[in-house]
Short mmCIF file of C-alpha atoms in Angstrom, two decimals:
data_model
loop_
_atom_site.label_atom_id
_atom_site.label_comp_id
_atom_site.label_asym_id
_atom_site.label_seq_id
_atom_site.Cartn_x
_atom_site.Cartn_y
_atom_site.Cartn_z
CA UNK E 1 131.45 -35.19 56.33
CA UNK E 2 131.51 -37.36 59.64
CA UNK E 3 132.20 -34.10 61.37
CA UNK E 4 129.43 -32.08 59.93
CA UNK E 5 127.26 -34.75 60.80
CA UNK E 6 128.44 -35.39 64.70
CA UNK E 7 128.67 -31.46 64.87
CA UNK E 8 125.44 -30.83 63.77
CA UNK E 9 123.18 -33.54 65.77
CA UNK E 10 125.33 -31.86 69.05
CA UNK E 11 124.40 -28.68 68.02
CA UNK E 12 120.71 -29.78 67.66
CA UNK E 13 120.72 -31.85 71.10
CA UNK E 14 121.92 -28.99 72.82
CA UNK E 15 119.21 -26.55 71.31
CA UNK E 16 116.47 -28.99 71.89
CA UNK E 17 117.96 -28.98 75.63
CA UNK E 18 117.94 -25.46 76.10
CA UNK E 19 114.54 -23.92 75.77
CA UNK E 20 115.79 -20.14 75.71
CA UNK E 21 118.77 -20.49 73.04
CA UNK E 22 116.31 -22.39 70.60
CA UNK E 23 113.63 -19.83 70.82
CA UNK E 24 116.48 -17.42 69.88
CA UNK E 25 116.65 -18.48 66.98
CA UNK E 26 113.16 -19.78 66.12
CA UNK E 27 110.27 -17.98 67.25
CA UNK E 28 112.17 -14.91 69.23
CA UNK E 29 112.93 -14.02 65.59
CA UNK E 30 109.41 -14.48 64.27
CA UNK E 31 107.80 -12.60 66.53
CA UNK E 32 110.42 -9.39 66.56
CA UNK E 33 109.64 -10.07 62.30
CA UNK E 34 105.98 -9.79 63.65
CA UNK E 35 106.28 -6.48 65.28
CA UNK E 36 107.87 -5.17 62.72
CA UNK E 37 105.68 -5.70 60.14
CA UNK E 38 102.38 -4.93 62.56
CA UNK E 39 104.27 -1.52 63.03
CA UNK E 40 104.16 -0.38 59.44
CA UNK E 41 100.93 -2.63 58.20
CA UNK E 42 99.41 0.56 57.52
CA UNK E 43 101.64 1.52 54.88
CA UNK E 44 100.80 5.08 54.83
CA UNK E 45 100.99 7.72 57.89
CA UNK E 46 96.78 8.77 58.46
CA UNK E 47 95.13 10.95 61.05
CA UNK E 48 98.38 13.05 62.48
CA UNK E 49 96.82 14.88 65.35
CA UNK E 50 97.38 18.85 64.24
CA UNK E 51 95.50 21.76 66.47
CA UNK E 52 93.98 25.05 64.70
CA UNK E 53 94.14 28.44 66.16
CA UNK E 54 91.41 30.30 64.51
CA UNK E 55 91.69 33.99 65.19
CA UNK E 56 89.44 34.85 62.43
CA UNK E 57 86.11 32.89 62.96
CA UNK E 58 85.10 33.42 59.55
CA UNK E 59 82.57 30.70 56.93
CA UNK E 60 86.61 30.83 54.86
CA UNK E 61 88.55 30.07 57.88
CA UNK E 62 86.02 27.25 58.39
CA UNK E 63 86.22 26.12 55.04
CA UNK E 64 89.56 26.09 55.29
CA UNK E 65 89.77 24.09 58.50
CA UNK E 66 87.16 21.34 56.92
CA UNK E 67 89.85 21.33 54.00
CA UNK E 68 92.58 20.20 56.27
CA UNK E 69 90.68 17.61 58.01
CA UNK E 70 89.58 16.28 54.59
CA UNK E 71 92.69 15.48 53.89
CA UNK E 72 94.16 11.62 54.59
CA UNK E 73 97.30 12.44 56.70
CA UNK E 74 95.92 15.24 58.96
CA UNK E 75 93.00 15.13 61.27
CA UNK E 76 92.13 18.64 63.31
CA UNK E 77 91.95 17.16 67.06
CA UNK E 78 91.97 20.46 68.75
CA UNK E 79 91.01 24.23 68.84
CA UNK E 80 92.78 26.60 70.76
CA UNK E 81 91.80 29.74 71.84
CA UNK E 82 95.47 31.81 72.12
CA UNK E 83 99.13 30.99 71.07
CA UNK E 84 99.96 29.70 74.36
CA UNK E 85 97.54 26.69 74.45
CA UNK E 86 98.80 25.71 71.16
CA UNK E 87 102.24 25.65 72.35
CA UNK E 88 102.00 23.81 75.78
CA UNK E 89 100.20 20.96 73.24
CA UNK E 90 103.49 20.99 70.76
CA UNK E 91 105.53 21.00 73.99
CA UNK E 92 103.32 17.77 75.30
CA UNK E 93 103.09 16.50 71.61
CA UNK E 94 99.12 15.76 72.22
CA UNK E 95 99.71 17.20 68.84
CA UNK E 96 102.33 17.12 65.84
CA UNK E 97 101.86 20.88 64.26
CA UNK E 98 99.20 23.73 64.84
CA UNK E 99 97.80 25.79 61.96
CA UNK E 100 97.17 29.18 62.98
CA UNK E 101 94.88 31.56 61.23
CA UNK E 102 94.64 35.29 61.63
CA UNK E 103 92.44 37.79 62.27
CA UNK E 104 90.70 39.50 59.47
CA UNK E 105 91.89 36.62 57.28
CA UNK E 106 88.75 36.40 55.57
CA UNK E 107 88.93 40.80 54.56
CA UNK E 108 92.21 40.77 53.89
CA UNK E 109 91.44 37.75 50.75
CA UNK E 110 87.88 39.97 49.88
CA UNK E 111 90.51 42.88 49.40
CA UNK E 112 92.62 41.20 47.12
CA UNK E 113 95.82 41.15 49.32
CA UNK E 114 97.34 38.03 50.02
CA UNK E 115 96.72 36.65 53.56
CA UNK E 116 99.18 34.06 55.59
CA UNK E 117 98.50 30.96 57.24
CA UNK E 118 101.07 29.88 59.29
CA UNK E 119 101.86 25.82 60.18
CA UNK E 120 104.00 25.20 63.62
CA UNK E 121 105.35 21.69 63.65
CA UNK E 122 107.86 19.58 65.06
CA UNK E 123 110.55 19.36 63.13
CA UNK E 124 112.45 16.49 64.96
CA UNK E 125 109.99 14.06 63.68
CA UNK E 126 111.02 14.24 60.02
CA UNK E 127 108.13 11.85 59.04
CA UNK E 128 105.75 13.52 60.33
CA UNK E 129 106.41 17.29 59.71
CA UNK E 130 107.19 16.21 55.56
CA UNK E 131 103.34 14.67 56.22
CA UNK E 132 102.23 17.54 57.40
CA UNK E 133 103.43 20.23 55.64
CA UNK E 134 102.67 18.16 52.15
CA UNK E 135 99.31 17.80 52.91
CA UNK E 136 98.69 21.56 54.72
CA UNK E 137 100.58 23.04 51.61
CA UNK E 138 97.46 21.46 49.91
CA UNK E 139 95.16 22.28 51.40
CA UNK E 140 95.73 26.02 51.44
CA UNK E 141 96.79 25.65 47.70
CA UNK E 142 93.63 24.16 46.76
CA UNK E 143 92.06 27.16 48.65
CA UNK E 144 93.77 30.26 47.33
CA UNK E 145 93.26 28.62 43.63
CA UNK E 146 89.67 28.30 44.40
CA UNK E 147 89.14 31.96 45.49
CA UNK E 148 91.02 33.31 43.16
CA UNK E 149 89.56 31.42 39.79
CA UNK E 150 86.17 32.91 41.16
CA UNK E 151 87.25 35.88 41.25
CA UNK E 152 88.41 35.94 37.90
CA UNK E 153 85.42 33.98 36.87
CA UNK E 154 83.45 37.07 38.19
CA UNK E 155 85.38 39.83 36.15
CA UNK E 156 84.75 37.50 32.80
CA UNK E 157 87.50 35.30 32.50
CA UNK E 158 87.06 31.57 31.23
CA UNK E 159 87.90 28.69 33.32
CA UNK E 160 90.76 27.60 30.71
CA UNK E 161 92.36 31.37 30.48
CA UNK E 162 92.08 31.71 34.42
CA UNK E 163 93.97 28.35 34.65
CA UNK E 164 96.64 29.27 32.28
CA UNK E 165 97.04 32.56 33.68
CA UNK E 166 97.46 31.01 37.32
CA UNK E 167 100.37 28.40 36.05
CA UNK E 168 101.97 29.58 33.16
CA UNK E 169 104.85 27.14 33.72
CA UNK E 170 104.16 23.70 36.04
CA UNK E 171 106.35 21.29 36.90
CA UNK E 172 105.73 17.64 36.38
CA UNK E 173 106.60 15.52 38.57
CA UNK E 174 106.87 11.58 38.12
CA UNK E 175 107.78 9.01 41.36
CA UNK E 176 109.36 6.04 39.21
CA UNK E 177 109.56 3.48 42.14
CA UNK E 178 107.22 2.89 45.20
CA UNK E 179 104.76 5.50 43.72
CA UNK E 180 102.43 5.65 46.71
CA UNK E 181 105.33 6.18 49.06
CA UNK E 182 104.35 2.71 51.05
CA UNK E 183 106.07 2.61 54.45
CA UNK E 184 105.34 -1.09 54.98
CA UNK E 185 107.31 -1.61 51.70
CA UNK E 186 109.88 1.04 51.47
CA UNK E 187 110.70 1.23 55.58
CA UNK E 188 109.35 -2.57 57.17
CA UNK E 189 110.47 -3.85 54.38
CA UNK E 190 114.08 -2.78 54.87
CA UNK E 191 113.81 -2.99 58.76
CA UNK E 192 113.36 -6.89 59.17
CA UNK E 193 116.55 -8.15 57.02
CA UNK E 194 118.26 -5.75 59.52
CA UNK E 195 116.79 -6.92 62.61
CA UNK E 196 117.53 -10.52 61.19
CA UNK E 197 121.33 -9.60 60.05
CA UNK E 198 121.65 -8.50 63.98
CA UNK E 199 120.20 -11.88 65.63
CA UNK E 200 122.34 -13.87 62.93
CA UNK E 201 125.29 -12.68 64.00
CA UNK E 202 124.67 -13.02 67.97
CA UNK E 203 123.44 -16.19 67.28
CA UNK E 204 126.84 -16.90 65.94
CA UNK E 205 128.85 -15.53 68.19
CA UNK E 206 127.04 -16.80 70.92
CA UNK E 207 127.10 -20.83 69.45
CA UNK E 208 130.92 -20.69 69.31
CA UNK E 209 131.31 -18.50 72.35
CA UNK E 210 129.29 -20.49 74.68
CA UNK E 211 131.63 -23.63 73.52
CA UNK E 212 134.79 -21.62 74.68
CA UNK E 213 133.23 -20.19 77.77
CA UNK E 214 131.96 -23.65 79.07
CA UNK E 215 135.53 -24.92 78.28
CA UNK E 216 133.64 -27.95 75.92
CA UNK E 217 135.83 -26.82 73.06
CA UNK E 218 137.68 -30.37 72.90
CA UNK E 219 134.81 -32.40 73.38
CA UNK E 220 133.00 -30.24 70.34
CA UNK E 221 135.91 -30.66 67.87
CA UNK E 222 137.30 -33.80 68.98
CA UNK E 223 141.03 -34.78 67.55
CA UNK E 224 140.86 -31.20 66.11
CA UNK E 225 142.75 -30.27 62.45
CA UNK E 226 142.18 -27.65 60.11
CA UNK E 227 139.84 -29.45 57.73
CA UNK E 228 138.09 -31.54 60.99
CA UNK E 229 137.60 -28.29 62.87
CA UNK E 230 136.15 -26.27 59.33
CA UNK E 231 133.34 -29.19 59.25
CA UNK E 232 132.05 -28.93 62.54
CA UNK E 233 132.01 -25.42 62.33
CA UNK E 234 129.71 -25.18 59.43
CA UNK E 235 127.64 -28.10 61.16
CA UNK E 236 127.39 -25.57 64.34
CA UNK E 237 125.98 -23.26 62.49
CA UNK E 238 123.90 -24.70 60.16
CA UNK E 239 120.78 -24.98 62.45
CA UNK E 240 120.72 -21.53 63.54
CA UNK E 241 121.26 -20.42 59.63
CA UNK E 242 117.99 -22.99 58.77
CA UNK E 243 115.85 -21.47 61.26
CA UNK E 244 117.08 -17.97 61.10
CA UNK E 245 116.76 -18.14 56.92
CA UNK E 246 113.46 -19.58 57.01
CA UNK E 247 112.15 -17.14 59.10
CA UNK E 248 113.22 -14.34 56.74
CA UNK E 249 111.81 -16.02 53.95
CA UNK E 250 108.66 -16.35 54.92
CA UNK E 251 108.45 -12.61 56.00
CA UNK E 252 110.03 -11.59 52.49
CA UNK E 253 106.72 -13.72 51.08
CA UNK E 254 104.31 -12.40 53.59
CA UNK E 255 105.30 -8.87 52.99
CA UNK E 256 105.27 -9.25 49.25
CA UNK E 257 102.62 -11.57 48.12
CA UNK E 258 101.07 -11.71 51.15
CA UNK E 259 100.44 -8.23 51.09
CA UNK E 260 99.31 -8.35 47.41
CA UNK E 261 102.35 -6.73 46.15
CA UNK E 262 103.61 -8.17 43.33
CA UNK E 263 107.50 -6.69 42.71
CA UNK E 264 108.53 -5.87 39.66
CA UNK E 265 112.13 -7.78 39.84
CA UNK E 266 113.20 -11.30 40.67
CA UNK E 267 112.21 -12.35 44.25
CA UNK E 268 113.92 -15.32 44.10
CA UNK E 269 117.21 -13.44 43.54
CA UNK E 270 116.33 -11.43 47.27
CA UNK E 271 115.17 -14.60 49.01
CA UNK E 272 118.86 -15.81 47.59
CA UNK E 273 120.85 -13.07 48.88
CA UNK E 274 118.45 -12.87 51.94
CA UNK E 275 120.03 -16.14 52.91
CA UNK E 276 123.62 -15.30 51.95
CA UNK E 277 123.44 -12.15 54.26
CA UNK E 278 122.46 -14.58 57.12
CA UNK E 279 125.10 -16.91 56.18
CA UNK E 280 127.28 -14.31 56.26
CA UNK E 281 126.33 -12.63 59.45
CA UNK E 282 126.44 -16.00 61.26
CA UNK E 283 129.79 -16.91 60.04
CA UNK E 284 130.98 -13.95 61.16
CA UNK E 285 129.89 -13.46 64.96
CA UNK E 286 131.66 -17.26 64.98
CA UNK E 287 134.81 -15.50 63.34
CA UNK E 288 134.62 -13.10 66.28
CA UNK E 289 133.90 -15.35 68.81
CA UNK E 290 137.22 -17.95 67.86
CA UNK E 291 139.50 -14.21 66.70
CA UNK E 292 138.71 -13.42 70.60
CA UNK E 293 138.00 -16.54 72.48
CA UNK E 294 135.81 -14.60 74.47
CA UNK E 295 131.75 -14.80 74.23
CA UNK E 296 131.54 -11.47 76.00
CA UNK E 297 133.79 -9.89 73.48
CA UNK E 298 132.57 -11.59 70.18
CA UNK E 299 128.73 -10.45 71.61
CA UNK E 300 130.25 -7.49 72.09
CA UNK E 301 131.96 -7.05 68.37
CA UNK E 302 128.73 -8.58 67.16
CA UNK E 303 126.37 -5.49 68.23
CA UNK E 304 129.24 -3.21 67.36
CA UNK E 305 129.30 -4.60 63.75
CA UNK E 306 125.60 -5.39 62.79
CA UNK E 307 123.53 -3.10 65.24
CA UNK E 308 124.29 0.17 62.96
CA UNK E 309 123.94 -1.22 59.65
CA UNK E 310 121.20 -0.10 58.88
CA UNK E 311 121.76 3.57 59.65
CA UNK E 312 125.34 2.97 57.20
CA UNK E 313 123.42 1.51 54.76
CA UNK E 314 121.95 4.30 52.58
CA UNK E 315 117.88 3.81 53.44
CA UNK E 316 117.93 6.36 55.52
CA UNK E 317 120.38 8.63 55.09
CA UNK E 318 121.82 8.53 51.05
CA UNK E 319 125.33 7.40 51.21
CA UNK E 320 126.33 10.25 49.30
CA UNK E 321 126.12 12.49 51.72
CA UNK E 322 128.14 11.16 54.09
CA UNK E 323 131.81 11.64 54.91
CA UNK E 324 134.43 9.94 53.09
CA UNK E 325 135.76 7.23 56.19
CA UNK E 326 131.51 7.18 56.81
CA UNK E 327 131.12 5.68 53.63
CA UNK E 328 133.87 3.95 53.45
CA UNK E 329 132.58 1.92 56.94
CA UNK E 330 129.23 1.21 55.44
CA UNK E 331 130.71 0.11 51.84
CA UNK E 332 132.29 -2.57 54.24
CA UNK E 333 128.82 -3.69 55.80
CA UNK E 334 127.40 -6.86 54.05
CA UNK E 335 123.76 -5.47 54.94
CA UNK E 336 124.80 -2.13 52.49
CA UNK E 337 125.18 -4.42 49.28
CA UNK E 338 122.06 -6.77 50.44
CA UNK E 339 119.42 -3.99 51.12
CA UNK E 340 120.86 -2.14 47.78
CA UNK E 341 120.22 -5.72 45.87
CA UNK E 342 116.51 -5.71 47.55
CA UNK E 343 115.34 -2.03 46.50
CA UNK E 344 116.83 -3.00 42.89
CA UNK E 345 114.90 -5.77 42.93
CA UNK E 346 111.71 -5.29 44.93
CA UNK E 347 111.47 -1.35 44.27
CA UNK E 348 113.06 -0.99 40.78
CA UNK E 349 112.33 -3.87 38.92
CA UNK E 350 116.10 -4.05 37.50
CA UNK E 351 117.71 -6.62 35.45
CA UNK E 352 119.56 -9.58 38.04
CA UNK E 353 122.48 -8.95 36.14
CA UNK E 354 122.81 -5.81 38.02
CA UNK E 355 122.60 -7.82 41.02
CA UNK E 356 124.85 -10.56 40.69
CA UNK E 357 127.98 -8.93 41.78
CA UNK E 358 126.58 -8.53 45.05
CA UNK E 359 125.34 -12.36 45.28
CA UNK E 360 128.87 -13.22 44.50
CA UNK E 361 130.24 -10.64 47.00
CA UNK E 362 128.36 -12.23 49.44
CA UNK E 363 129.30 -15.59 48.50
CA UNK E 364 132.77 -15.01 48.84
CA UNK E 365 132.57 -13.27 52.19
CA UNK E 366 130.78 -16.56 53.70
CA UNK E 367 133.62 -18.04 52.45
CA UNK E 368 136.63 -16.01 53.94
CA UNK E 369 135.00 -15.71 57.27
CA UNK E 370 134.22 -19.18 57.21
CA UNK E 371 138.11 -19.87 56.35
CA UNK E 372 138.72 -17.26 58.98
CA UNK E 373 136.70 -18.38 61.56
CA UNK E 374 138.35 -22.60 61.34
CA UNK E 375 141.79 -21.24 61.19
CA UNK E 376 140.85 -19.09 64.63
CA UNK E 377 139.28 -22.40 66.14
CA UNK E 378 142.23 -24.10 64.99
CA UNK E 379 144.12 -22.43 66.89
CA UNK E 380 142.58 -21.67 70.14
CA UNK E 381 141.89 -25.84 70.33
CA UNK E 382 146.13 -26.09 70.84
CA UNK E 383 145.51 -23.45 73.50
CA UNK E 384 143.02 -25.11 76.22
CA UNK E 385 144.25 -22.52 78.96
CA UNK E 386 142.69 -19.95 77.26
CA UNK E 387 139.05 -21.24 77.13
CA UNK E 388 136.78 -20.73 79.76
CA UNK E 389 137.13 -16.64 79.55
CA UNK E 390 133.44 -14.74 79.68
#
């Protein structure tokens, strides 16, 4: 206990001594948490800037213009006059798709023949093309179906026959979890545990890594042993996994209740495992940092370990479609189990018994790389010429 202690009011001198490593993990933290959430406050994707090239220049290919702009993820910024405006402003992206509407597109519905509208749009920004062609799909469905129930209306045809003849067979579709598709919830809410797994893990490597580097090993751990050098350790890290922890709990609460979004699971369980995946992630940039002895290297391993995550972890890409070693890589990740744990709970409303496997995974891997880590310190204290590398 006396070396938890000693380690930890060290640790906390030396922070309170050095302006820029305290705001690292204090209110460099909160304010990237900030951003994040700022960047997807809106929730929902509004106003995409699409351009119309209106060949026709008929009261339908106005309607159907005032349709599009009616609806909440488009807004109609620009008219072109020819194909090759339209594409120079794609090219530029002043904006994300053009709708282009032929000539004699108004005749060719009067005539009963079926008339195209065609959407260009950027298919390298996913988000925004799915937006896009959701809401221009529509649109121009809402259209046709108008026209042609008054033209049936017109040869005698009630409303009710003209609607079953239109749809004979629908599909019904039913979103289960995060209903409104909320980006703040589904994407920010995924993004800051990430961000925060990342800084956890520099912050580790960089507390034990700066001890080796500066060649203040032996002063840190003192006599050394096993069981001595395994107390200070979780002293060293204990401030950084405070500060770190409380900052991801209060975004967790800010982006839930805050937000007036009341999950349908256990938020407790998440603000748990929240603070397990920090643990975790500290405990292992120090693993790295006494495994290499090097702070350049363990920094190094640190961004090489926790700066993918996220894009292994199955948000946004489904982990079954990746290759088998893929998979197998992002199975490994702690953030994988964590951000599955948080969608069960947040998103799905599922029962924490389903959960608890991954709290105790967690657990355990705090554990080992805590065990790992005091065995590597251990060992590097009997080696003093090997301290002081960058």
């Amino acid at each position: 206990m006396n070396s938890i202690a000693n380690s930890l009011r060290r640790e906390a001198r030396r922070l309170a001594a050095d302006p820029w490593d305290l705001a690292m993990v204090t209110w460099v933290p909160l304010l990237g948490v900030a951003l994040l959430w700022w960047i997807f406050s809106a929730g929902l994707p509004r106003h995409l800037a699409v351009g119309v090239v209106d060949d026709d220049h008929s009261s339908l290919s106005r309607q159907l213009v005032r349709m599009l702009d009616a609806t909440p993820g488009v807004q109609i910024t620009q008219h072109f006059t020819n194909a090759a405006e339209a594409e120079r402003a794609l090219r530029a992206v002043d904006v994300y798709a053009v709708v282009s509407i032929p000539r004699d597109f108004a005749r060719t519905v009067k005539e009963g023949r079926a008339a195209q509208v065609t959407l260009l749009h950027n298919a390298q920004m996913s988000t925004h093309s799915g937006l896009l062609q959701r809401d221009v799909r529509t649109a121009v469905g809402t259209l046709s179906a108008g026209v042609e129930m008054a033209a049936r209306n017109k040869r005698g045809e009630s409303a009710q026959a003209v609607h079953v003849s239109m749809e004979p067979i629908h599909t019904q579709m039913v979103a289960l979890f995060n209903v409104s598709s909320n980006y703040e919830q589904f994407l920010g809410a995924a993004l800051i545990p990430a961000l925060l797994h990342i800084l956890a893990m520099t912050a580790g490597a960089w507390t034990v890594g700066r001890e080796l580097r500066d060649r203040t090993l032996g002063e840190w751990l003192g006599a050394g042993g096993w069981v001595r050098t395994a107390g200070a350790l979780v002293g060293k890290l204990a401030v950084p996994w405070v500060t770190l922890t409380l900052v991801g709990l209060l975004a967790l609460v800010g982006i839930t209740w805050g937000r007036g979004w009341h999950p349908p699971g256990n938020l407790w369980w998440v603000a748990a495992a929240l603070a397990l995946l920090i643990a975790v992630s500290i405990t292992a940039g120090a693993a790295l940092a006494g495994i290499t002895r090097s702070l350049r290297t363990a920094l190094s391993g640190a961004g090489f370990f926790a700066a993918p995550a996220f894009a292994f972890s199955g948000v946004a890409f489904p982990l079954a479609g990746m290759p088998g070693s893929a998979r197998a890589w992002a199975e490994a990740m702690p953030f994988t189990h964590y951000i599955r744990l948080q969608i069960e709970q947040l998103q799905m409303g599922a029962p924490v018994a389903t959960s608890v496997w991954t709290v105790v995974a967690l657990i355990l891997a705090t554990a080992v790389l805590w065990l790992l880590g005091a065995t590597a310190l251990t060992l590097a204290h009997q080696r003093p010429e090997t301290w002081g590398g960058r």
